[in-house]
Structure formats: structure tokens, C-alpha cells
Amino acid sequence: MKALEITGQESATDLIKQLVCLRLLARQTILTRKKAEALTQQYRDKQAAAAQDSEDWALSGHLISALEENGLNCRFHEIEIGQYLMHLCHELDKKAPRELIFEAINTSKADRNSEEVRKYGEKSHHLICILDLENSATLDDEIEIRPLKWCHTMAFMNAMQTNEKLGKAIHDISNEFFDGAFGEYREAPLMERLAGRAV
């Protein structure tokens, strides 16, 4: 994430380039994690079929460990991308023309002037995370089609699970709004709070 950094001195073009790079990074991170999860399952199946004292069993165990670590790193990167997106959207809203933002997130021409966009799309964050306009011409529901929204959701969920103040505030407001549907607040387990991340 060091290659992507906001100093406040960026031009609109620089910020748009960062948004495009962030989309590509998010998509690649999600695809890498999904591939690691699929390979992990393949090697688990292979290990289950091998004798416990065989070379295949030991090799599968090492590969499973490496793939699980890779998958975990990808989950952390998804959270970091989502956190960075919020800062980037804030800067984009100050400097970048809406048309460039639509282009950068690959919004279809038909969706750019819809009633929903006029009503709820005043911020770039809303275009991506609420209105689902990233790659909007694509009807596929796979998370890599809208990778920025996925990463934002992961960052938000992580913050709710690891920041007690935020988690309690959201829980209490949701309970008030939905007539107590969420029950009593329970804080995240100690290990999640100590780690500062929940994945």
C-alpha cells in the first residue's frame, strides 16, 4: 500500500489514477485469495487420501500452511484497501469531476444520470459502496466484479469488530431504528481486539 499515498497535493488526474490502481489491486487481491482457498481445499483432499507417514501427506501439509498464510494476508490487504478507499473518495469529491470518477469505476453510460444517482450519489463513496455502480454494466454478482465495494465492506466490518466504541454505537443506533431487533451488545473477543483486526 506504500505506492498509494495521499498527501493532499495530488491533482484530480493523480487521484483518478490512484482509484484505477486501487480497483486493479483490489480485484487481484480477491482473485488471489479465492485461488488460495481453492488450492487449499484441493491439497486438503489430497492429504486426506494419503497415508500419514508418506511424502505426499507431509508436502500437502506444508502447501496448506503456505496457502492459508497467503489467504490470510490477502484478507488483511482487502481491509487495508477498504480503509484507503475512504480517504481517496474524500479527496476525489474535492477535486475530481464526476465524469472521470464514473469512467474510473467503469459505470455504464445509462446509470450515470439515473434517479438514484441524482438522489443518493453526491459522493464517490456512495457511487461505489451504496449504489453499486462499479462495473455497473456487468450483471455478474461475483465479488471481484465490484472489488472496491467488497474491500470497503471488509474494512467496515473489521472496524465494527475491533473498535468497541464504533461497534457499540452502530449496534445501539441499529437497535433504536429497528426496535431492538439486534438484542444486547456483545463486544468482540479479546484476541480480535488485541490483534486490532478481525478476519
mmCIF file of N, CA and C in Angstrom, residues 43-64:
data_model
loop_
_atom_site.group_PDB
_atom_site.id
_atom_site.type_symbol
_atom_site.label_atom_id
_atom_site.label_comp_id
_atom_site.label_asym_id
_atom_site.label_seq_id
_atom_site.Cartn_x
_atom_site.Cartn_y
_atom_site.Cartn_z
ATOM 1 N N TYR A 43 -5.511 -29.460 -1.749
ATOM 2 C CA TYR A 43 -4.441 -30.128 -1.018
ATOM 3 C C TYR A 43 -4.954 -30.816 0.248
ATOM 4 N N ARG A 44 -6.016 -30.299 0.849
ATOM 5 C CA ARG A 44 -6.622 -30.990 1.991
ATOM 6 C C ARG A 44 -7.190 -32.336 1.542
ATOM 7 N N ASP A 45 -7.860 -32.315 0.374
ATOM 8 C CA ASP A 45 -8.409 -33.561 -0.168
ATOM 9 C C ASP A 45 -7.284 -34.553 -0.474
ATOM 10 N N LYS A 46 -6.192 -34.030 -1.033
ATOM 11 C CA LYS A 46 -5.042 -34.885 -1.372
ATOM 12 C C LYS A 46 -4.412 -35.449 -0.103
ATOM 13 N N GLN A 47 -4.310 -34.611 0.931
ATOM 14 C CA GLN A 47 -3.719 -35.056 2.183
ATOM 15 C C GLN A 47 -4.595 -36.113 2.850
ATOM 16 N N ALA A 48 -5.909 -35.934 2.756
ATOM 17 C CA ALA A 48 -6.835 -36.897 3.358
ATOM 18 C C ALA A 48 -6.718 -38.273 2.704
ATOM 19 N N ALA A 49 -6.376 -38.281 1.414
ATOM 20 C CA ALA A 49 -6.253 -39.551 0.683
ATOM 21 C C ALA A 49 -4.886 -40.216 0.870
ATOM 22 N N ALA A 50 -3.903 -39.468 1.383
ATOM 23 C CA ALA A 50 -2.544 -40.009 1.515
ATOM 24 C C ALA A 50 -2.341 -40.623 2.897
ATOM 25 N N ALA A 51 -1.414 -41.557 2.968
ATOM 26 C CA ALA A 51 -1.043 -42.150 4.258
ATOM 27 C C ALA A 51 -0.297 -41.105 5.076
ATOM 28 N N GLN A 52 -0.525 -41.094 6.399
ATOM 29 C CA GLN A 52 0.019 -40.034 7.241
ATOM 30 C C GLN A 52 1.536 -39.986 7.281
ATOM 31 N N ASP A 53 2.187 -41.090 7.002
ATOM 32 C CA ASP A 53 3.650 -41.094 7.056
ATOM 33 C C ASP A 53 4.275 -40.941 5.665
ATOM 34 N N SER A 54 3.474 -40.610 4.667
ATOM 35 C CA SER A 54 4.000 -40.516 3.305
ATOM 36 C C SER A 54 4.524 -39.110 3.000
ATOM 37 N N GLU A 55 5.324 -39.042 1.944
ATOM 38 C CA GLU A 55 5.845 -37.746 1.494
ATOM 39 C C GLU A 55 4.723 -36.845 1.012
ATOM 40 N N ASP A 56 3.736 -37.425 0.325
ATOM 41 C CA ASP A 56 2.601 -36.645 -0.175
ATOM 42 C C ASP A 56 1.847 -35.969 0.964
ATOM 43 N N TRP A 57 1.672 -36.686 2.066
ATOM 44 C CA TRP A 57 0.950 -36.140 3.215
ATOM 45 C C TRP A 57 1.718 -34.955 3.805
ATOM 46 N N ALA A 58 3.037 -35.104 3.977
ATOM 47 C CA ALA A 58 3.857 -34.028 4.542
ATOM 48 C C ALA A 58 3.911 -32.823 3.609
ATOM 49 N N LEU A 59 4.106 -33.072 2.314
ATOM 50 C CA LEU A 59 4.168 -31.975 1.346
ATOM 51 C C LEU A 59 2.844 -31.224 1.292
ATOM 52 N N SER A 60 1.744 -31.952 1.305
ATOM 53 C CA SER A 60 0.427 -31.300 1.299
ATOM 54 C C SER A 60 0.266 -30.412 2.524
ATOM 55 N N GLY A 61 0.750 -30.883 3.671
ATOM 56 C CA GLY A 61 0.663 -30.089 4.900
ATOM 57 C C GLY A 61 1.416 -28.776 4.793
ATOM 58 N N HIS A 62 2.614 -28.827 4.214
ATOM 59 C CA HIS A 62 3.406 -27.596 4.040
ATOM 60 C C HIS A 62 2.710 -26.643 3.068
ATOM 61 N N LEU A 63 2.187 -27.187 1.980
ATOM 62 C CA LEU A 63 1.499 -26.353 0.991
ATOM 63 C C LEU A 63 0.231 -25.735 1.566
ATOM 64 N N ILE A 64 -0.497 -26.505 2.360
ATOM 65 C CA ILE A 64 -1.707 -25.980 3.003
ATOM 66 C C ILE A 64 -1.363 -24.804 3.913
#
